[in-house]
mmCIF file of C-alpha atoms and ligand atoms in Angstrom:
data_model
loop_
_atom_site.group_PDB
_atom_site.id
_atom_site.type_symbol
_atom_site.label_atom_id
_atom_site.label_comp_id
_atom_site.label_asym_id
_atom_site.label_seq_id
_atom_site.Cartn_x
_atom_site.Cartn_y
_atom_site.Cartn_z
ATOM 1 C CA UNK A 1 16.932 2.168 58.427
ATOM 2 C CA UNK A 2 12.955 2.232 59.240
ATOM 3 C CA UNK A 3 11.201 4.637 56.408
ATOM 4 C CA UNK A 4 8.186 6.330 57.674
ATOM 5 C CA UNK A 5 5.555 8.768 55.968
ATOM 6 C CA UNK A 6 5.615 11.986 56.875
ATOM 7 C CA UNK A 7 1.779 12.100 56.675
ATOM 8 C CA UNK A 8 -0.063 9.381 58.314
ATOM 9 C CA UNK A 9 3.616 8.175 60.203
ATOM 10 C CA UNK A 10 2.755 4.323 58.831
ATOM 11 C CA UNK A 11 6.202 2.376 58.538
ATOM 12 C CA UNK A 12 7.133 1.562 55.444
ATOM 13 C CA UNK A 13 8.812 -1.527 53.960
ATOM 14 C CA UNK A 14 11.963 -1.273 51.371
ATOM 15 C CA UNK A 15 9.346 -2.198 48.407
ATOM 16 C CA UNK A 16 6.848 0.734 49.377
ATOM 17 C CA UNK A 17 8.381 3.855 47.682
ATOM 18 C CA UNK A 18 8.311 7.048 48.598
ATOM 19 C CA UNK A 19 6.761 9.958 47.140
ATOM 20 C CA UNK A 20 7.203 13.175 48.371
ATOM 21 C CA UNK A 21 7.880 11.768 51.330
ATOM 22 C CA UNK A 22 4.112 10.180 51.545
ATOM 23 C CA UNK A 23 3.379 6.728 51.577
ATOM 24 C CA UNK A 24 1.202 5.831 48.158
ATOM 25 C CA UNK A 25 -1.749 6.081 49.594
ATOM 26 C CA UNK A 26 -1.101 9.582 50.865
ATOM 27 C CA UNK A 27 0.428 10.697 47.779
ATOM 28 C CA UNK A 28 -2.854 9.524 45.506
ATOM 29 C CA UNK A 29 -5.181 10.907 47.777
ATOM 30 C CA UNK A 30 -3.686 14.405 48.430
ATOM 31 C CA UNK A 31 -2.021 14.851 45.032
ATOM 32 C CA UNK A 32 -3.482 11.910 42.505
ATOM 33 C CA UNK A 33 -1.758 11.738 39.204
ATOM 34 C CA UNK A 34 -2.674 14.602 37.720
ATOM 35 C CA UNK A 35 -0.862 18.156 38.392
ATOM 36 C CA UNK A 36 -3.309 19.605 36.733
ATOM 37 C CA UNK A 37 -6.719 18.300 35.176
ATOM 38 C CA UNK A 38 -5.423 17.419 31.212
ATOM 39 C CA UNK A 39 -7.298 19.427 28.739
ATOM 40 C CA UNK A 40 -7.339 17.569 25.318
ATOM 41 C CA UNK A 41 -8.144 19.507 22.049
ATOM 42 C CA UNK A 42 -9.507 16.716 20.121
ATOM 43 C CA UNK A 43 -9.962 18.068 16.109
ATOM 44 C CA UNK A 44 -11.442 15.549 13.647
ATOM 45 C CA UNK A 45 -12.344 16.025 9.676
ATOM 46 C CA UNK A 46 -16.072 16.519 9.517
ATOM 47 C CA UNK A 47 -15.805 14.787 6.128
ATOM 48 C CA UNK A 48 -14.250 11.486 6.628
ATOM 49 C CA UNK A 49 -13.507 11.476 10.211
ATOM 50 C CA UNK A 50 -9.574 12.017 9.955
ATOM 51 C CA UNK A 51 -7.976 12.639 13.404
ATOM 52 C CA UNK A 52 -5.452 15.346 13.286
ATOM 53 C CA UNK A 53 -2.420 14.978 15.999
ATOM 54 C CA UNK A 54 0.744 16.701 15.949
ATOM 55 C CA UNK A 55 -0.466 18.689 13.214
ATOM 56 C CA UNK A 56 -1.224 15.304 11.199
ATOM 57 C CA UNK A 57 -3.865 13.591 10.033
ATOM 58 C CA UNK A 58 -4.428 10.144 10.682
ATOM 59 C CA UNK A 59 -7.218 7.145 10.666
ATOM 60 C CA UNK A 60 -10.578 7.896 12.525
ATOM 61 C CA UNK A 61 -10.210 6.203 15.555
ATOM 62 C CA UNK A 62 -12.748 6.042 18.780
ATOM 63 C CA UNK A 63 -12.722 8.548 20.965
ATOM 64 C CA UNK A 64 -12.149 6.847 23.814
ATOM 65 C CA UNK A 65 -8.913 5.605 21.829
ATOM 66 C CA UNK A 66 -8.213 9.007 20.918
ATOM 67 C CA UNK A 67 -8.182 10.016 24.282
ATOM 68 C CA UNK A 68 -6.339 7.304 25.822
ATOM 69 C CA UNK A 69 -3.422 8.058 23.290
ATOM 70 C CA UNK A 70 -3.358 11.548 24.028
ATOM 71 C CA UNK A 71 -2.767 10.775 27.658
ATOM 72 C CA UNK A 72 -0.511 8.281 27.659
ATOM 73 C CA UNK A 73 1.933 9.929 24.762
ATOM 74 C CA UNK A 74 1.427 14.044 26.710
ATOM 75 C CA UNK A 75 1.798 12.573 30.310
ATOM 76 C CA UNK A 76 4.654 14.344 30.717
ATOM 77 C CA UNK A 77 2.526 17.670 30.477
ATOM 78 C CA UNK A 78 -0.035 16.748 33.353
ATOM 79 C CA UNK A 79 1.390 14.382 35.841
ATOM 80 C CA UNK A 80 2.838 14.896 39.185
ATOM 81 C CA UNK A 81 6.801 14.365 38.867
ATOM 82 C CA UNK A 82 7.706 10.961 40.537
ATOM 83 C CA UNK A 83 4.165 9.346 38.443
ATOM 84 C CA UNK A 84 3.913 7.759 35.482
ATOM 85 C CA UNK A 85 1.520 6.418 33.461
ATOM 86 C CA UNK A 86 2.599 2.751 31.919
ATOM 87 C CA UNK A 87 -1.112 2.524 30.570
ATOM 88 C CA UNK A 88 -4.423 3.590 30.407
ATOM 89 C CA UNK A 89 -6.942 0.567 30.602
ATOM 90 C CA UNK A 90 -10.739 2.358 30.279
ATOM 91 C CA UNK A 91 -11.994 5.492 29.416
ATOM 92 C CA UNK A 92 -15.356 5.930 30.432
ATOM 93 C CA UNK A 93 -18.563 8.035 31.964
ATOM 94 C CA UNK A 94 -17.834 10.915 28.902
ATOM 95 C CA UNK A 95 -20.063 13.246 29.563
ATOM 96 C CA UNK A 96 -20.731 16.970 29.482
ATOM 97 C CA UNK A 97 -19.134 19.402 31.650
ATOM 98 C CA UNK A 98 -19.946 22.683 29.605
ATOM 99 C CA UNK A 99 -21.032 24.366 26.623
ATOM 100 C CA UNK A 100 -17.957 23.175 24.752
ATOM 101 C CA UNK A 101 -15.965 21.069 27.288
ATOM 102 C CA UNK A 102 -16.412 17.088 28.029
ATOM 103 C CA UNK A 103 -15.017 14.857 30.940
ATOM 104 C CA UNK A 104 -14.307 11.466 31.036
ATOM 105 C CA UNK A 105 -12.576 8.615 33.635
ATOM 106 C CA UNK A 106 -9.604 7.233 32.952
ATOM 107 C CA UNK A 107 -8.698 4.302 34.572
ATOM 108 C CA UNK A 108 -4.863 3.694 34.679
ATOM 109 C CA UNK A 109 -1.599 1.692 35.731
ATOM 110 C CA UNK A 110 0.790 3.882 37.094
ATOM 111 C CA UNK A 111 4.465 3.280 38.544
ATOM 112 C CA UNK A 112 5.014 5.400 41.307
ATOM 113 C CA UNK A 113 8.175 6.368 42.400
ATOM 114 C CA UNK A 114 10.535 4.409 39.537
ATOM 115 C CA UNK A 115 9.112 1.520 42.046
ATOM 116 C CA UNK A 116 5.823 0.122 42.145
ATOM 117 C CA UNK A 117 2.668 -0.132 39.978
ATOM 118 C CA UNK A 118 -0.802 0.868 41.236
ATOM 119 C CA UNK A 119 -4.371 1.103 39.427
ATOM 120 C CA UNK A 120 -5.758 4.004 40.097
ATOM 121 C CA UNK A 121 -8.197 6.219 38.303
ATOM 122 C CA UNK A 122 -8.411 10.181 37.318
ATOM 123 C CA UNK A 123 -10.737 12.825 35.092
ATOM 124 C CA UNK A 124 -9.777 14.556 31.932
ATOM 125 C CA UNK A 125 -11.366 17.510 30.575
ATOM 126 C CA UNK A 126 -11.514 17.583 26.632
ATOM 127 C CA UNK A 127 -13.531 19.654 23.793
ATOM 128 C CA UNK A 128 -14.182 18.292 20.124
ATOM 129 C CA UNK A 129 -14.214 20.322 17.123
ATOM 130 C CA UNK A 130 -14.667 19.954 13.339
ATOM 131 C CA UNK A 131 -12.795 21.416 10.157
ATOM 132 C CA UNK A 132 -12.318 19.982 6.778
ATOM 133 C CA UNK A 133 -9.341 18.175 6.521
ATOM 134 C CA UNK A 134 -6.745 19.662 3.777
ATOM 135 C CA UNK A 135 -7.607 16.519 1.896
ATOM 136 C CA UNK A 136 -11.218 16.789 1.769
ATOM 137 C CA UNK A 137 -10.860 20.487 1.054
ATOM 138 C CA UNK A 138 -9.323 19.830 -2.070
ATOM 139 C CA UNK A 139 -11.623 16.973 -3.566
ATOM 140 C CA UNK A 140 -14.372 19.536 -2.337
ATOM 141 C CA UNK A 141 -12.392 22.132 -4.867
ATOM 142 C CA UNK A 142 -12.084 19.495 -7.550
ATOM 143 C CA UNK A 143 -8.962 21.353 -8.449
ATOM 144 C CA UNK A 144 -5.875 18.992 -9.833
ATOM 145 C CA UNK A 145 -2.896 19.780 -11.072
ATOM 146 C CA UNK A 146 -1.991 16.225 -12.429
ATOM 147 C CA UNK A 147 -3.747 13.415 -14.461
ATOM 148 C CA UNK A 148 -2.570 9.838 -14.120
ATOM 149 C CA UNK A 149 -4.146 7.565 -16.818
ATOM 150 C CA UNK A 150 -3.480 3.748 -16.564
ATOM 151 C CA UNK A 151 -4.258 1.705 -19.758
ATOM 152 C CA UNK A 152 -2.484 -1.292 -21.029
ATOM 153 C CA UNK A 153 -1.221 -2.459 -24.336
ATOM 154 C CA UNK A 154 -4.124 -4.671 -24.705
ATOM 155 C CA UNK A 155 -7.310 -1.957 -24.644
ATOM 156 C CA UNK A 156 -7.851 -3.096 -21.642
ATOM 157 C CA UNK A 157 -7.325 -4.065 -18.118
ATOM 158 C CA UNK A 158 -7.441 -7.255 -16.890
ATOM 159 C CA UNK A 159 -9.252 -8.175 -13.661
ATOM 160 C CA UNK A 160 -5.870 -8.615 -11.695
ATOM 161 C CA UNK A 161 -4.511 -5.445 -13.169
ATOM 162 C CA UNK A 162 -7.652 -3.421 -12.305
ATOM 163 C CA UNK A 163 -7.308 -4.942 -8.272
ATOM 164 C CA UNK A 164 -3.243 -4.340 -8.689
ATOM 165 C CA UNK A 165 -4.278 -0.668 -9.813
ATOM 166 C CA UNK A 166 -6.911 -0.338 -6.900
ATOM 167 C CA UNK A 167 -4.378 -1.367 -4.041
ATOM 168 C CA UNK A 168 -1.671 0.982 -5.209
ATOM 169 C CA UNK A 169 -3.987 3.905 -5.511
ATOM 170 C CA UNK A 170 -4.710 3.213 -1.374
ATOM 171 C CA UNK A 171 -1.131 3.538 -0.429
ATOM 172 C CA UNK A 172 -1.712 6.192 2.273
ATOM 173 C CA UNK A 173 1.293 8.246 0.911
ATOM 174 C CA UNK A 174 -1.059 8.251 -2.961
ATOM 175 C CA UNK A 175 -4.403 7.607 -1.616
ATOM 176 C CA UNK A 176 -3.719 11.079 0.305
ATOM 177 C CA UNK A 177 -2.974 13.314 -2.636
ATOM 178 C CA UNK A 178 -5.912 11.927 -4.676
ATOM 179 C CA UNK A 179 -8.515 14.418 -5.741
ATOM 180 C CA UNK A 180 -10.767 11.873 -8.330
ATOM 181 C CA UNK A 181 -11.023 8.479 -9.436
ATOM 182 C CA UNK A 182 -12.824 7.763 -12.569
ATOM 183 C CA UNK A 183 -12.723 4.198 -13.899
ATOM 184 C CA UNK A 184 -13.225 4.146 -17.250
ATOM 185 C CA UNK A 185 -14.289 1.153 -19.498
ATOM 186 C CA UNK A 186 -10.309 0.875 -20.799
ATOM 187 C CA UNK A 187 -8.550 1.983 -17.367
ATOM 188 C CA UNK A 188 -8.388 4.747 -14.689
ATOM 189 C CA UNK A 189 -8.029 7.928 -14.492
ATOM 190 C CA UNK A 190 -6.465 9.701 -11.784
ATOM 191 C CA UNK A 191 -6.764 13.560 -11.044
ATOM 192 C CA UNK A 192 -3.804 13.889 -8.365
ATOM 193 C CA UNK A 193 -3.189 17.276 -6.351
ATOM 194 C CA UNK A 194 0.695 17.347 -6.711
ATOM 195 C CA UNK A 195 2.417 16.110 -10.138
ATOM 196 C CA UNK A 196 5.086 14.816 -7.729
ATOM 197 C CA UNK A 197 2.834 12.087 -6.493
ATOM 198 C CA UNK A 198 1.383 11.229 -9.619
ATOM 199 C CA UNK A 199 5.351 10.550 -11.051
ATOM 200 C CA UNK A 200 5.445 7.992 -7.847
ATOM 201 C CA UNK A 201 2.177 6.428 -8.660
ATOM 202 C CA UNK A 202 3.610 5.666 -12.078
ATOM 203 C CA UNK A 203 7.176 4.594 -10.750
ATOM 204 C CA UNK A 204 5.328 2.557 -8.523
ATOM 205 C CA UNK A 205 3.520 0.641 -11.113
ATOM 206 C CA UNK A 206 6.716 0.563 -13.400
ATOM 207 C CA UNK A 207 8.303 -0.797 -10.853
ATOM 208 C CA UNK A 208 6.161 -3.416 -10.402
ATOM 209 C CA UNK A 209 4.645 -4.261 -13.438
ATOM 210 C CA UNK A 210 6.801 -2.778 -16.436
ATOM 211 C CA UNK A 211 4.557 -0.378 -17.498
ATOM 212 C CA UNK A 212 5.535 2.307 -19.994
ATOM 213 C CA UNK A 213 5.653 5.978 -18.538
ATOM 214 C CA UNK A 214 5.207 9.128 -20.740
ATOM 215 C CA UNK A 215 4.801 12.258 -19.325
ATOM 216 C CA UNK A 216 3.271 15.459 -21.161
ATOM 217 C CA UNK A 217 2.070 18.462 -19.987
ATOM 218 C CA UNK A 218 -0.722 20.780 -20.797
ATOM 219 C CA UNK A 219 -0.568 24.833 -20.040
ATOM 220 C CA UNK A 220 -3.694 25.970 -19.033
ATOM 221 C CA UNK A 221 -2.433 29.624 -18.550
ATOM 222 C CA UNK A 222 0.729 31.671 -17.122
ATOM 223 C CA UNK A 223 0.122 32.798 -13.862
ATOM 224 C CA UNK A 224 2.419 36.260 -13.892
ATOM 225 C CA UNK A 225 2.156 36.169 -10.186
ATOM 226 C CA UNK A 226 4.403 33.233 -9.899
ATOM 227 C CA UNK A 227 5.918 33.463 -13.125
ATOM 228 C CA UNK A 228 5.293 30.120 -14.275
ATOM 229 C CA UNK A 229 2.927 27.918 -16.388
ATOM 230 C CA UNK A 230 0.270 26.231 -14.681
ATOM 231 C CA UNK A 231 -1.340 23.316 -16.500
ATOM 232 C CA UNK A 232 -1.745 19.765 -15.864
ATOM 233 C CA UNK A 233 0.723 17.114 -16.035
ATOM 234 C CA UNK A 234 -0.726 14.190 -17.957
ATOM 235 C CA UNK A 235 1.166 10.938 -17.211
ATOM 236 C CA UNK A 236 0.568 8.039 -19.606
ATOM 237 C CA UNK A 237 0.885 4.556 -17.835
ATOM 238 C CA UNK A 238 0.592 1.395 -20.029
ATOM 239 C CA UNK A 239 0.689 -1.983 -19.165
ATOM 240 C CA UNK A 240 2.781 -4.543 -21.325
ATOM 241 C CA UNK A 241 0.095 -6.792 -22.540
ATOM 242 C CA UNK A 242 2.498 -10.178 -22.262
ATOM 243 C CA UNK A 243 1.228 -13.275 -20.308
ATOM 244 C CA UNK A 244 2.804 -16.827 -19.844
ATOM 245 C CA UNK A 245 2.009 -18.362 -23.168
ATOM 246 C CA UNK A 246 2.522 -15.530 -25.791
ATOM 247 C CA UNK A 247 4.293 -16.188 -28.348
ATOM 248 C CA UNK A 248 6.806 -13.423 -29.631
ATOM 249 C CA UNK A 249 9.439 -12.596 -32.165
ATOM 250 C CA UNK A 250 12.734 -11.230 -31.517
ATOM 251 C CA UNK A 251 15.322 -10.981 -34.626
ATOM 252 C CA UNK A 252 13.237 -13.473 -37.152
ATOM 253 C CA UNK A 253 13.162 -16.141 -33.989
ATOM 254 C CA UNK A 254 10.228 -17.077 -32.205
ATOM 255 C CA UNK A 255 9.471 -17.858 -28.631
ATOM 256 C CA UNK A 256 7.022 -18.593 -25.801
ATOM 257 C CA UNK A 257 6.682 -16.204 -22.703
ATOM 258 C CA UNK A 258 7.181 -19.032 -19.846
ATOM 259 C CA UNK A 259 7.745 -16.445 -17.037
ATOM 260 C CA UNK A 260 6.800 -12.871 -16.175
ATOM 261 C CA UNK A 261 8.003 -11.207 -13.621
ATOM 262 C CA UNK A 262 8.399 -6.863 -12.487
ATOM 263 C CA UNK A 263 11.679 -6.747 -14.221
ATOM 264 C CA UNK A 264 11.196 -8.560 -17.132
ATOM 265 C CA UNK A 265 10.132 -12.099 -18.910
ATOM 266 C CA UNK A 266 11.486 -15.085 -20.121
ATOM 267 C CA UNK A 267 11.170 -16.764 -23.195
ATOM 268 C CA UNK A 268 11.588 -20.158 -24.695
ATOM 269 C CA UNK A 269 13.254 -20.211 -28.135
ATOM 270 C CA UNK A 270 11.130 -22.040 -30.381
ATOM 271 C CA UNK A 271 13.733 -22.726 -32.452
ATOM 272 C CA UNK A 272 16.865 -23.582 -30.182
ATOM 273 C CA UNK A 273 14.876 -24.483 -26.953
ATOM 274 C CA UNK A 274 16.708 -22.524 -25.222
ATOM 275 C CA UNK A 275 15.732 -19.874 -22.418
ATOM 276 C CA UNK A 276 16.515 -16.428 -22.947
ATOM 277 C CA UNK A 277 15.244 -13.144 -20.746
ATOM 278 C CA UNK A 278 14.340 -10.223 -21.611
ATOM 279 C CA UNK A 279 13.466 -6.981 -20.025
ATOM 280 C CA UNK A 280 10.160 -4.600 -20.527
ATOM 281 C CA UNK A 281 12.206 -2.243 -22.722
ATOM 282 C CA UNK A 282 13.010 -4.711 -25.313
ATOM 283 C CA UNK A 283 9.069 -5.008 -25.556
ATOM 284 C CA UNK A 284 8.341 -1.879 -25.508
ATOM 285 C CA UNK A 285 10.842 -0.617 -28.281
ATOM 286 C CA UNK A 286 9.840 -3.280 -30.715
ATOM 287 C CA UNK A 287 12.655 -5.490 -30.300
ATOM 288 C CA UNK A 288 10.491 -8.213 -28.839
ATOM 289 C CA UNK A 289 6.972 -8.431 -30.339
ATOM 290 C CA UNK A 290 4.258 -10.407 -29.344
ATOM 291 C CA UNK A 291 2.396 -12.627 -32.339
ATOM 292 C CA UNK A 292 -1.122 -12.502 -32.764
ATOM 293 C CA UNK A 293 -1.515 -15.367 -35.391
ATOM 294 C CA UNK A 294 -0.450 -18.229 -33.637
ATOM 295 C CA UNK A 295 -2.155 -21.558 -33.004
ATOM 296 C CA UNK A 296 -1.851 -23.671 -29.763
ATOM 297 C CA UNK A 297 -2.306 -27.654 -30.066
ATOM 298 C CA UNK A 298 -1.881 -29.843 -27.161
ATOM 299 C CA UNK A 299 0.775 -33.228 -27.769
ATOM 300 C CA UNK A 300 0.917 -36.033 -25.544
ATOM 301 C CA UNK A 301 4.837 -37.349 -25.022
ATOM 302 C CA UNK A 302 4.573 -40.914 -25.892
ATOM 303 C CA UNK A 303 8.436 -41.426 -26.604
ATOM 304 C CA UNK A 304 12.069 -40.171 -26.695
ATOM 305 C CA UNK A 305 15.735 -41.257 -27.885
ATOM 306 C CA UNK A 306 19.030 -39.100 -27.894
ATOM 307 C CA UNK A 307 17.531 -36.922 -30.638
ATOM 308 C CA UNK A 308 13.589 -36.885 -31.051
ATOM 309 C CA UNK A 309 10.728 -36.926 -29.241
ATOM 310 C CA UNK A 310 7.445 -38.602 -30.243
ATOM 311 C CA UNK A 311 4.508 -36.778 -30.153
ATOM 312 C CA UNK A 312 1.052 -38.275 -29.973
ATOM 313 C CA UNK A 313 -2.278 -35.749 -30.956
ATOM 314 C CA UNK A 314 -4.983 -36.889 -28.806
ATOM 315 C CA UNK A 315 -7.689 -35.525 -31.089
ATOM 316 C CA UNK A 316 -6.962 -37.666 -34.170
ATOM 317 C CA UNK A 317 -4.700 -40.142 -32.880
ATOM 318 C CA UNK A 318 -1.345 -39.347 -35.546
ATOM 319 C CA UNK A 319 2.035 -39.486 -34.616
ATOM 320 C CA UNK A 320 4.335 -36.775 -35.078
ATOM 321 C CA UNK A 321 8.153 -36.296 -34.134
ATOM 322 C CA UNK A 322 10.053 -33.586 -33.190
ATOM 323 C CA UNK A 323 13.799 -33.258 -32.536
ATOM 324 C CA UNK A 324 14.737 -33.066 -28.302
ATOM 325 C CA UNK A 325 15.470 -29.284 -28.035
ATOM 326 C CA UNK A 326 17.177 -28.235 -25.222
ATOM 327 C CA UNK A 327 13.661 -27.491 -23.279
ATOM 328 C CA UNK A 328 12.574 -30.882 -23.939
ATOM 329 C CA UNK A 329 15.546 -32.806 -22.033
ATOM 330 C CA UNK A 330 13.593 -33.830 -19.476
ATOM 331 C CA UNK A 331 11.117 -35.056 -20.913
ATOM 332 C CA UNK A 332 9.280 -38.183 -19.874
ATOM 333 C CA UNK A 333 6.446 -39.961 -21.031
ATOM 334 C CA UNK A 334 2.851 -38.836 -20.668
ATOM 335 C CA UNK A 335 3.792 -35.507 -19.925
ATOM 336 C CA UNK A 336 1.892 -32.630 -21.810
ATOM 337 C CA UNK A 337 3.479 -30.561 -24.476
ATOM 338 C CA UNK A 338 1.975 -27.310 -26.480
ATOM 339 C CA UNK A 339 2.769 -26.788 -30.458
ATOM 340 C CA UNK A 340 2.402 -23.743 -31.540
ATOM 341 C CA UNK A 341 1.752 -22.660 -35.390
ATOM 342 C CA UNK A 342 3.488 -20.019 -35.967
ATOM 343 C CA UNK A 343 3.649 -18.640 -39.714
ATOM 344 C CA UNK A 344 3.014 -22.013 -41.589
ATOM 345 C CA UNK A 345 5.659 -23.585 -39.274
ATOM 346 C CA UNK A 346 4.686 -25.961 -35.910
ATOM 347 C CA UNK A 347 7.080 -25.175 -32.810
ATOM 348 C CA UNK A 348 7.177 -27.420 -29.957
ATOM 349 C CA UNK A 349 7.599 -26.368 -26.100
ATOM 350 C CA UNK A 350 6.849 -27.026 -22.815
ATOM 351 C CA UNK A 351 6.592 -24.169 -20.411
HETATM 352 ZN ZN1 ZN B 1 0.772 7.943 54.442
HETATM 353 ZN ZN1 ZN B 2 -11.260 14.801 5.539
#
């Protein structure tokens, strides 16, 4: 059956659709995409630049990106029924159109009729305004109702812990609720909006590193009109202060930290040779203790049997032996072995 438009009468083939009963050509030119000209209320945080949409806030983008969002996720609101927009290429030629309104061209792919896709182009209206971003308003107002203070067991962070700290604390869901960072010589400190946030900052870096968590709080005064304390929650986050090569003492035996991971550590046993694990809470109650006296030599393996293994000092050229322990069974000449001193006694491992 021919197809014909009502308009201009051309003949149309079964891959032209139909719109309205006009031929595409028609239809652009008498009705174009829009139904209406799109009017785009574009808000941004005069502070940092935040974007709000949907009544959120999110990364400062261009405003020509901004814009070609807006149209292509609201097209429902502004286009002619039978049109859609699959993508808008360009926005350009922004410029003013009143004391508070802007226009720009959008160029665009659209699929007309379910059917076929045609480039065409169209004009949106928009205005821009400012505000301070609930964010922003608060670090303005300095006003926190938590304090997150990360330290470790050592006095002191370590370069890798300070840049682990750093890229938790920009976790979008953290970063957001942040009022202050202060790094101190020891650690940060962390004045946080909502104590709820601060509690997943520190199960965050619990999680991940075995830190110890203690939470106080501090009343600053009762507020009688909501019947409740307000103060700050303090939460103390330390980090264990164990590193591949510590040696430690668990029930009068001794050991050598040869793996630590964000669950826990292992250990060699000095004594035995054997590997046992151990998680953050046995350090952090005392059952595991790390040694502070302890002196590291270097061996060279220069010989085994079934039972010992011959040791070789490269500094003075002696000879020592030392029985094959469990975590010396695969030894094999050459290879490089630690002795540790550890309360008049010399333990020997390879971790
Ligand atoms: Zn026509
Ligand atoms: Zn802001």
């Amino acid at each position: 059956m021919a197809r014909y438009c009502v308009k201009c009468g051309r003949e149309l083939g079964e891959e032209t659709p139909i719109v309205n009963g006009l031929c595409p050509d028609c239809f652009l030119r008498d009705y174009g995409v829009f139904r209406e000209t799109p009017v785009l209320d574009i808000v941004f945080c005069s502070k940092c630049g935040l974007w709000r949409y949907h009544g959120r806030w999110v990364q400062p983008l261009s405003i020509e990106e901004i814009i070609r969002r807006m149209v292509l996720d609201n097209q429902q609101h502004y286009v002619n029924s039978g049109v859609e927009i699959i993508e808008v290429d360009e926005v350009s030629s922004i410029h003013r159109v009143g004391r508070s309104f802007y226009e720009a061209v959008v160029k665009m792919h659209v699929l007309l009729g379910s059917q076929a896709i045609y480039s065409v182009s169209g004009i949106v209206r928009f205005s821009v305004s400012k505000t301070v971003c609930p964010q922003c308003m608060r670090r303005a107002s300095k006003s926190f109702n938590a304090l997150v203070q990360v330290r470790s067991a050592r006095g002191r962070l370590s370069d890798d812990e300070k840049s682990y700290v750093r890229s938790v604390l920009q976790e979008p869901s953290i970063a957001s609720d942040i009022v202050e960072v202060i790094e101190t010589r020891n650690g940060f400190d962390v004045k946080m909006f909502s104590p709820v946030t601060a509690r997943r900052l520190a199960s965050i870096i619990n999680r991940d590193r075995g830190a110890r968590v203690i939470e106080t709080f501090k009343t600053r005064r009762y507020d009688p009109s909501r019947g409740r304390r307000e103060g700050v929650t303090t939460i103390s986050i330390r980090l264990p202060d164990l590193v591949v090569g510590d040696v430690v003492s668990y029930n009068g035996s001794y050991g050598v930290v040869c793996s630590v991971s964000s669950s826990g550590f292992k250990v060699v046993d000095l004594e035995s040779g054997v590997y046992r694990s151990f998680k953050f809470d046995d350090y952090w109650s005392k059952r595991v203790v790390r040694e502070e006296s302890v002196v590291v030599k270097e061996y060279v393996v220069v010989g085994y049997d079934s039972s010992m293994v011959y040791l070789l000092d490269p500094m003075d050229g002696s000879m020592i032996e030392y029985p094959r322990l469990a975590n010396l069974n695969s030894v094999s000449e050459g290879d490089r072995i630690k002795g540790y001193w550890v309360k008049g006694r010399m333990y020997m491992a390879r971790i």
